[in-house]
Coordinates of C-alpha atoms and ligand atoms in Angstrom, one line a residue:
M25 CA 23.9 170.9 -109.5
P26 CA 24.3 174.5 -109.9
R27 CA 26.2 175.1 -113.1
G28 CA 27.2 171.4 -113.0
N29 CA 29.9 171.3 -110.0
T30 CA 30.5 171.9 -106.3
R31 CA 32.9 174.1 -105.8
T32 CA 32.4 177.9 -106.9
T33 CA 36.0 178.4 -106.6
L34 CA 37.0 176.2 -109.7
F35 CA 33.8 177.3 -111.8
V36 CA 34.8 178.8 -115.1
P37 CA 32.4 180.0 -117.6
P38 CA 30.4 178.2 -119.3
T39 CA 31.7 175.1 -117.6
P40 CA 35.0 173.7 -116.6
P41 CA 35.9 170.8 -118.0
Y42 CA 36.0 167.5 -115.7
A43 CA 39.4 165.4 -115.0
V44 CA 39.2 162.0 -115.2
S45 CA 42.7 161.1 -114.1
G46 CA 46.0 162.1 -112.9
S47 CA 49.6 161.1 -112.8
G48 CA 52.5 163.1 -111.7
P49 CA 52.5 166.5 -113.1
Y50 CA 50.0 165.9 -115.5
V51 CA 45.9 165.8 -115.7
L52 CA 43.8 164.3 -118.4
D53 CA 40.2 165.7 -118.7
Q54 CA 37.2 163.9 -120.3
R55 CA 37.7 164.9 -123.9
G56 CA 41.0 163.6 -124.0
H57 CA 43.1 166.8 -123.3
R58 CA 46.2 166.3 -121.1
V59 CA 47.5 169.3 -119.6
I60 CA 50.1 170.2 -116.8
D61 CA 49.0 170.8 -113.6
C62 CA 49.6 174.0 -112.1
N63 CA 46.6 174.2 -109.8
N64 CA 47.5 171.3 -108.1
N65 CA 44.2 171.1 -106.6
Y66 CA 44.5 174.6 -105.4
T67 CA 48.0 174.2 -104.3
A68 CA 47.3 171.2 -102.0
L69 CA 49.0 168.4 -104.5
I70 CA 52.7 169.3 -103.6
H71 CA 54.0 165.6 -105.3
G72 CA 51.4 166.0 -108.1
H73 CA 49.0 162.8 -108.8
A74 CA 49.2 159.6 -107.6
F75 CA 52.6 160.0 -106.0
A76 CA 53.8 156.4 -105.2
P77 CA 55.0 156.4 -101.5
V78 CA 51.4 157.8 -100.5
E79 CA 49.7 155.3 -103.0
K80 CA 51.7 152.8 -101.3
A81 CA 51.1 153.5 -97.6
V82 CA 47.3 154.3 -98.6
A83 CA 46.9 151.1 -100.2
E84 CA 48.4 149.2 -97.0
Q85 CA 46.1 151.1 -94.7
L86 CA 42.6 150.3 -97.0
P87 CA 42.1 146.5 -96.1
H88 CA 42.4 147.5 -92.2
G89 CA 39.8 150.3 -92.0
T90 CA 39.3 154.1 -93.3
A91 CA 37.8 155.5 -90.6
F92 CA 37.3 154.9 -86.4
G93 CA 34.9 155.6 -83.5
L94 CA 38.6 155.7 -81.8
P95 CA 41.7 158.1 -82.0
T96 CA 44.4 156.3 -83.9
E97 CA 48.4 156.3 -83.9
T98 CA 48.2 158.2 -87.2
E99 CA 47.1 161.3 -85.8
V100 CA 49.7 161.2 -83.1
Q101 CA 52.3 160.9 -86.0
L102 CA 51.4 163.7 -87.9
A103 CA 50.9 165.7 -85.1
E104 CA 54.8 164.8 -84.2
L105 CA 55.9 165.7 -87.3
L106 CA 54.2 169.1 -87.7
A107 CA 55.3 170.0 -83.8
S108 CA 58.9 169.3 -85.0
R109 CA 58.7 171.5 -88.2
T110 CA 57.0 174.2 -86.8
G111 CA 58.0 174.4 -83.4
L112 CA 54.3 174.8 -82.2
P113 CA 54.1 171.8 -79.6
M114 CA 49.9 170.8 -79.5
W115 CA 48.0 170.0 -82.8
R116 CA 44.3 168.9 -83.9
F117 CA 43.0 167.8 -87.2
S118 CA 40.0 168.7 -89.2
N119 CA 38.8 168.1 -92.9
S120 CA 39.5 171.3 -94.1
G121 CA 41.4 174.5 -94.1
T122 CA 37.6 176.0 -93.3
E123 CA 37.4 174.4 -90.3
A124 CA 41.1 174.8 -89.2
V125 CA 40.5 178.6 -89.4
M126 CA 37.0 178.8 -88.1
T127 CA 37.9 176.6 -84.5
A128 CA 41.1 178.7 -84.4
V129 CA 39.0 181.7 -84.3
R130 CA 36.6 180.3 -81.8
A131 CA 39.5 179.1 -79.6
A132 CA 41.0 182.6 -79.7
R133 CA 37.7 184.0 -78.8
A134 CA 37.1 181.8 -75.9
A135 CA 40.7 181.4 -74.3
T136 CA 40.7 185.5 -74.4
G137 CA 36.9 186.1 -73.6
R138 CA 37.3 188.6 -76.0
E139 CA 35.3 188.9 -79.6
L140 CA 36.6 191.0 -82.2
L141 CA 38.8 189.3 -84.8
V142 CA 40.7 191.5 -86.7
R143 CA 41.5 190.3 -90.1
F144 CA 43.0 191.9 -93.8
E145 CA 41.2 192.5 -96.8
G146 CA 41.3 190.4 -99.6
S147 CA 42.7 187.7 -97.8
Y148 CA 40.6 184.1 -98.1
H149 CA 40.3 182.0 -95.1
G150 CA 37.8 179.5 -96.1
T151 CA 33.7 180.0 -95.5
S152 CA 33.1 180.3 -92.3
D153 CA 31.2 183.3 -91.3
A154 CA 33.5 184.7 -89.3
V155 CA 35.9 185.2 -92.2
V156 CA 34.0 186.1 -95.0
A157 CA 33.3 189.6 -96.3
A158 CA 30.5 191.4 -93.9
N159 CA 28.4 191.8 -96.7
A160 CA 28.6 188.1 -98.1
P161 CA 24.9 187.2 -98.6
G162 CA 23.8 184.8 -95.9
V163 CA 25.9 186.0 -92.9
P164 CA 24.2 187.8 -90.4
E165 CA 25.0 191.1 -89.6
A166 CA 25.6 190.6 -85.8
V167 CA 28.2 188.2 -86.9
A168 CA 29.5 190.6 -89.4
G169 CA 30.1 193.1 -86.6
T170 CA 32.3 190.9 -84.8
S171 CA 35.3 191.2 -87.1
L172 CA 37.0 193.9 -88.6
A173 CA 39.1 194.0 -92.2
L174 CA 41.7 196.1 -92.5
P175 CA 44.2 196.9 -95.4
Q176 CA 46.8 194.4 -95.5
G177 CA 50.2 196.0 -95.0
D178 CA 48.9 199.2 -93.2
A179 CA 50.7 199.8 -89.9
E180 CA 48.8 202.9 -89.2
A181 CA 45.3 201.2 -89.4
L182 CA 46.3 198.2 -87.5
R183 CA 48.0 200.6 -84.7
E184 CA 45.1 202.7 -84.6
V185 CA 42.7 199.7 -84.0
M186 CA 44.6 198.2 -81.5
R187 CA 44.9 201.4 -79.6
T188 CA 41.2 202.5 -79.7
R189 CA 39.9 198.7 -79.5
G190 CA 43.2 196.7 -78.2
D191 CA 41.0 195.7 -75.3
E192 CA 38.2 194.0 -77.5
V193 CA 40.7 191.6 -79.8
A194 CA 40.7 188.1 -79.6
A195 CA 42.9 187.7 -82.3
V196 CA 44.7 188.9 -85.5
L197 CA 44.2 186.6 -88.3
I198 CA 46.8 187.0 -91.1
D199 CA 47.9 185.3 -94.0
I200 CA 51.6 186.3 -94.9
M201 CA 51.1 186.0 -98.8
P202 CA 47.4 185.9 -99.4
N203 CA 46.5 184.3 -103.0
R204 CA 43.3 186.3 -103.5
A205 CA 44.6 189.6 -102.6
G206 CA 47.5 189.1 -105.0
L207 CA 50.1 186.8 -103.6
V208 CA 52.6 189.3 -102.5
P209 CA 54.6 188.4 -99.5
A210 CA 53.8 190.9 -96.2
A211 CA 56.7 193.2 -95.3
A212 CA 58.8 191.8 -92.4
E213 CA 58.0 195.0 -90.4
F214 CA 54.0 194.6 -90.9
V215 CA 54.2 190.8 -89.6
T216 CA 56.5 192.1 -86.7
L217 CA 54.2 194.6 -85.9
V218 CA 51.2 192.4 -86.0
R219 CA 53.2 190.1 -83.4
E220 CA 54.3 193.0 -81.4
L221 CA 50.9 194.9 -80.9
T222 CA 48.8 191.5 -80.4
R223 CA 51.1 190.4 -77.6
Q224 CA 50.8 194.1 -76.1
H225 CA 47.0 194.1 -76.1
G226 CA 46.7 190.3 -74.8
A227 CA 45.7 189.7 -78.2
L228 CA 46.4 186.3 -80.1
M229 CA 48.3 185.8 -83.1
I230 CA 46.7 183.4 -85.8
V231 CA 49.1 182.7 -88.9
D232 CA 46.8 181.1 -91.5
E233 CA 49.3 178.9 -93.9
V234 CA 46.9 176.9 -95.3
I235 CA 48.3 177.7 -98.9
T236 CA 51.9 179.0 -97.8
F237 CA 52.9 175.7 -95.4
R238 CA 54.5 174.6 -99.0
I239 CA 56.7 177.4 -99.3
A240 CA 59.0 176.8 -96.1
E241 CA 59.8 173.9 -94.1
G242 CA 57.3 174.5 -91.4
G243 CA 55.4 177.3 -92.9
L244 CA 56.0 180.8 -94.3
H245 CA 56.1 182.4 -90.9
R246 CA 59.6 180.7 -89.9
E247 CA 61.4 182.9 -92.4
Y248 CA 60.0 186.1 -90.7
G249 CA 61.4 185.1 -87.3
I250 CA 58.0 185.1 -85.6
E251 CA 56.1 182.9 -83.2
P252 CA 52.3 183.1 -83.7
D253 CA 50.0 181.7 -80.9
L254 CA 47.8 179.4 -83.3
M255 CA 48.4 178.3 -86.9
T256 CA 46.4 176.9 -89.2
V257 CA 47.1 174.3 -92.0
G258 CA 45.8 172.4 -94.9
K259 CA 46.2 171.2 -98.3
V260 CA 49.6 169.8 -98.6
I261 CA 49.3 168.2 -95.1
G262 CA 46.9 165.7 -96.4
G263 CA 48.8 164.2 -99.1
G264 CA 45.9 164.9 -101.5
F265 CA 43.1 163.8 -98.9
P266 CA 40.4 166.0 -97.0
V267 CA 42.5 168.0 -94.1
G268 CA 42.9 170.8 -91.9
G269 CA 45.1 171.1 -88.9
L270 CA 45.3 173.6 -86.0
G271 CA 48.6 173.7 -84.1
G272 CA 49.5 176.3 -81.2
T273 CA 51.2 176.7 -78.0
A274 CA 50.3 174.7 -75.1
E275 CA 48.6 177.3 -73.3
V276 CA 45.9 178.2 -75.9
M277 CA 45.7 174.9 -77.0
A278 CA 44.6 173.8 -73.9
I279 CA 41.4 175.2 -74.3
F280 CA 40.5 172.1 -76.3
D281 CA 41.2 169.8 -73.0
P282 CA 37.9 168.1 -72.8
L283 CA 38.2 167.9 -69.1
R284 CA 38.1 171.7 -68.8
E285 CA 35.4 173.4 -67.5
L286 CA 34.3 176.0 -70.5
G287 CA 36.4 174.3 -73.0
V288 CA 36.1 174.6 -76.9
S289 CA 34.5 171.2 -78.2
W290 CA 35.9 169.8 -81.4
G291 CA 33.9 167.2 -83.3
G292 CA 34.5 166.1 -87.0
T293 CA 33.4 162.4 -87.8
F294 CA 36.1 162.2 -90.3
S295 CA 38.6 164.5 -88.7
A296 CA 42.0 162.8 -88.3
N297 CA 40.8 159.6 -90.3
P298 CA 43.6 157.5 -90.9
M299 CA 43.8 158.2 -94.7
S300 CA 44.2 161.7 -94.7
M301 CA 46.6 161.2 -91.8
I302 CA 48.8 158.8 -93.2
A303 CA 49.1 160.2 -96.7
G304 CA 49.6 163.6 -95.0
R305 CA 52.6 162.3 -92.9
V306 CA 54.0 160.4 -96.0
A307 CA 53.7 163.6 -98.3
L308 CA 55.5 165.7 -95.8
E309 CA 58.3 163.4 -95.2
H310 CA 59.1 163.6 -99.1
F311 CA 58.6 167.5 -98.8
T312 CA 62.1 167.7 -97.3
A313 CA 64.1 171.1 -97.1
E314 CA 65.8 170.1 -100.5
A315 CA 62.6 169.0 -102.0
I316 CA 61.4 172.7 -100.7
E317 CA 64.5 174.5 -102.3
R318 CA 64.4 172.5 -105.5
L319 CA 60.9 173.1 -106.0
N320 CA 61.1 176.8 -104.9
S321 CA 63.8 177.2 -107.5
L322 CA 61.7 176.1 -110.2
G323 CA 59.4 178.5 -109.0
D324 CA 62.0 181.5 -109.3
Q325 CA 63.0 180.1 -112.6
L326 CA 59.1 180.4 -113.7
R327 CA 59.1 183.9 -112.5
S328 CA 62.2 185.0 -114.1
G329 CA 61.3 183.8 -117.5
L330 CA 57.8 185.1 -117.4
T331 CA 59.3 188.7 -116.2
E332 CA 62.0 188.5 -118.8
A333 CA 58.9 188.1 -121.6
G334 CA 57.4 190.9 -120.0
I335 CA 54.4 189.3 -118.0
A336 CA 53.7 190.8 -114.9
V337 CA 54.0 188.4 -111.9
S338 CA 54.1 187.9 -108.0
G339 CA 54.5 185.4 -105.9
R340 CA 57.3 183.3 -103.6
G341 CA 58.8 179.9 -103.8
S342 CA 56.5 177.1 -105.9
L343 CA 53.4 179.9 -106.0
T344 CA 53.1 182.4 -108.7
R345 CA 50.4 184.5 -109.9
I346 CA 49.9 186.2 -113.3
R347 CA 49.0 189.8 -112.8
E348 CA 47.9 190.7 -115.9
D349 CA 45.1 193.1 -116.7
V350 CA 43.0 190.7 -118.6
D351 CA 39.8 188.8 -118.5
L352 CA 40.6 186.0 -116.1
P353 CA 38.3 183.4 -117.2
R354 CA 39.6 183.9 -120.8
L355 CA 43.2 183.4 -119.6
W356 CA 42.3 180.2 -117.9
W357 CA 40.8 179.0 -121.3
A358 CA 43.6 180.4 -123.2
L359 CA 46.2 178.4 -120.6
Y360 CA 43.9 175.2 -120.5
G361 CA 44.1 175.1 -124.7
E362 CA 47.7 175.8 -124.6
G363 CA 48.3 173.1 -122.1
V364 CA 48.3 174.3 -118.7
L365 CA 46.0 174.3 -115.7
A366 CA 46.0 177.2 -113.4
G367 CA 44.0 178.7 -110.7
T368 CA 41.0 180.5 -112.0
N369 CA 42.6 183.8 -110.7
G370 CA 45.9 183.0 -112.7
L371 CA 47.4 181.0 -109.9
L372 CA 50.3 178.6 -110.6
A373 CA 51.0 175.8 -108.4
L374 CA 54.3 173.7 -108.9
S375 CA 54.5 170.2 -107.8
T376 CA 57.8 168.0 -107.2
P377 CA 57.5 165.8 -110.1
M378 CA 58.3 169.0 -112.4
T379 CA 61.5 169.3 -114.1
D380 CA 63.0 172.3 -116.1
D381 CA 61.3 171.1 -119.1
H382 CA 58.2 171.6 -117.6
V383 CA 58.6 174.8 -116.2
H384 CA 59.5 175.9 -119.9
T385 CA 56.6 174.4 -121.5
V386 CA 54.4 176.5 -118.8
T387 CA 56.7 179.8 -119.5
T388 CA 56.1 179.5 -123.1
A389 CA 52.0 179.0 -122.5
V390 CA 51.6 181.8 -120.4
V391 CA 53.6 184.0 -122.9
T392 CA 51.4 182.9 -125.5
A393 CA 48.2 182.9 -123.7
V394 CA 48.9 186.4 -122.4
R395 CA 50.1 187.7 -125.5
G396 CA 47.0 186.6 -127.4
L397 CA 44.6 188.0 -125.0
R398 CA 46.7 191.6 -125.0
G399 CA 46.8 191.3 -128.6
G400 CA 43.1 191.8 -128.9
N401 CA 41.9 188.4 -129.8
Q402 CA 39.6 188.8 -126.8
Ligands
PMP377 N1 42.9 179.3 -95.6 C1 43.7 180.2 -96.8 C2 45.1 180.8 -96.8 C3 43.5 178.7 -98.3 O1 43.7 179.6 -99.3 C4 42.2 178.0 -97.9 C5 41.9 177.8 -99.1 N2 41.9 178.0 -100.6 C6 41.5 178.1 -96.8 C7 42.1 178.7 -96.0 C8 40.3 177.0 -96.6 O2 40.9 175.9 -96.9 P1 40.0 174.9 -97.5 O3 39.5 174.7 -99.0 O4 40.4 173.4 -97.5 O5 38.4 174.7 -96.1

């Protein structure tokens, strides 16, 4: 394997440790080092590892089959739950957020009969051609030419594009708190402007909540009081299993109607497999408004502790980014040595089995790690 593993997104030089097991908020690696998991598989594991209700539900399904060449009730149940939380009535599932976003973009293009996708610089929307940087190796120029990346929050740039090319725009794709771009929540006025301008020009608004769905019941966009045409989810809605989901208005989602002429096809041998659907439903049933509020307040506690110690952070709710000008792989290793597994970009994602004590330990570890790096022990 190139550099010994599959995911570029979790590679740290010279090579990351390999995980052996996880339990609640902890992960054990192959050297016997136990860390508090603030990576949580890049924010997906909202209940940490081996969450008992998910384990039980999945174990009950296992002897009855894991995937079928027929639909199952389990996908309907997860779709109903998501519909009730988000207000978006129609859903479909995939095995990753990448596929959900890719299909959302195709749906928007098919539904509007337009090609141009407007998105924002620095936001990560998975690995499909339509949403990676125009100069990414392997992306054909012709494909890169069908999307436009604007600076997030730049109202003037957005107004200008919509004014001059609005009738070419199929959709504006936005992550309201983009992790890669710094985990800074978008201003309410900007999000509202995206909604207004897309409506005005007959384009769709796609909100990518693959990460931010864990911040608020039904997703972060609910806190902004806007109604997107399409919404992508993933990560937490799979309860630890592979998943992606696309929700939308009945009007737009009708593009997937198999009986519709010139509709968009949606495949995926393992899409909506019962293991992911059951695990996701049970995980979400335990991720109630109260649980979200408690977890988010642990995040507030973490950020205020770090800020008081002079560490620069961004984020909201259960998601925090360390915003220090230090070498990121060194920061990652320093944190790991202090007993904290972070994202390779300094992301810290909390999980429900964590307590005040865990947050305190994580705070101390971050302070020690950052001060060590700033002190020139680099
Ligand atoms: N959109 C966003 C906002 C994401 O953060 C991610 C993954 N980090 C994706 C899409 C892609 O999801 P996946 O990794 O499940 O393909």
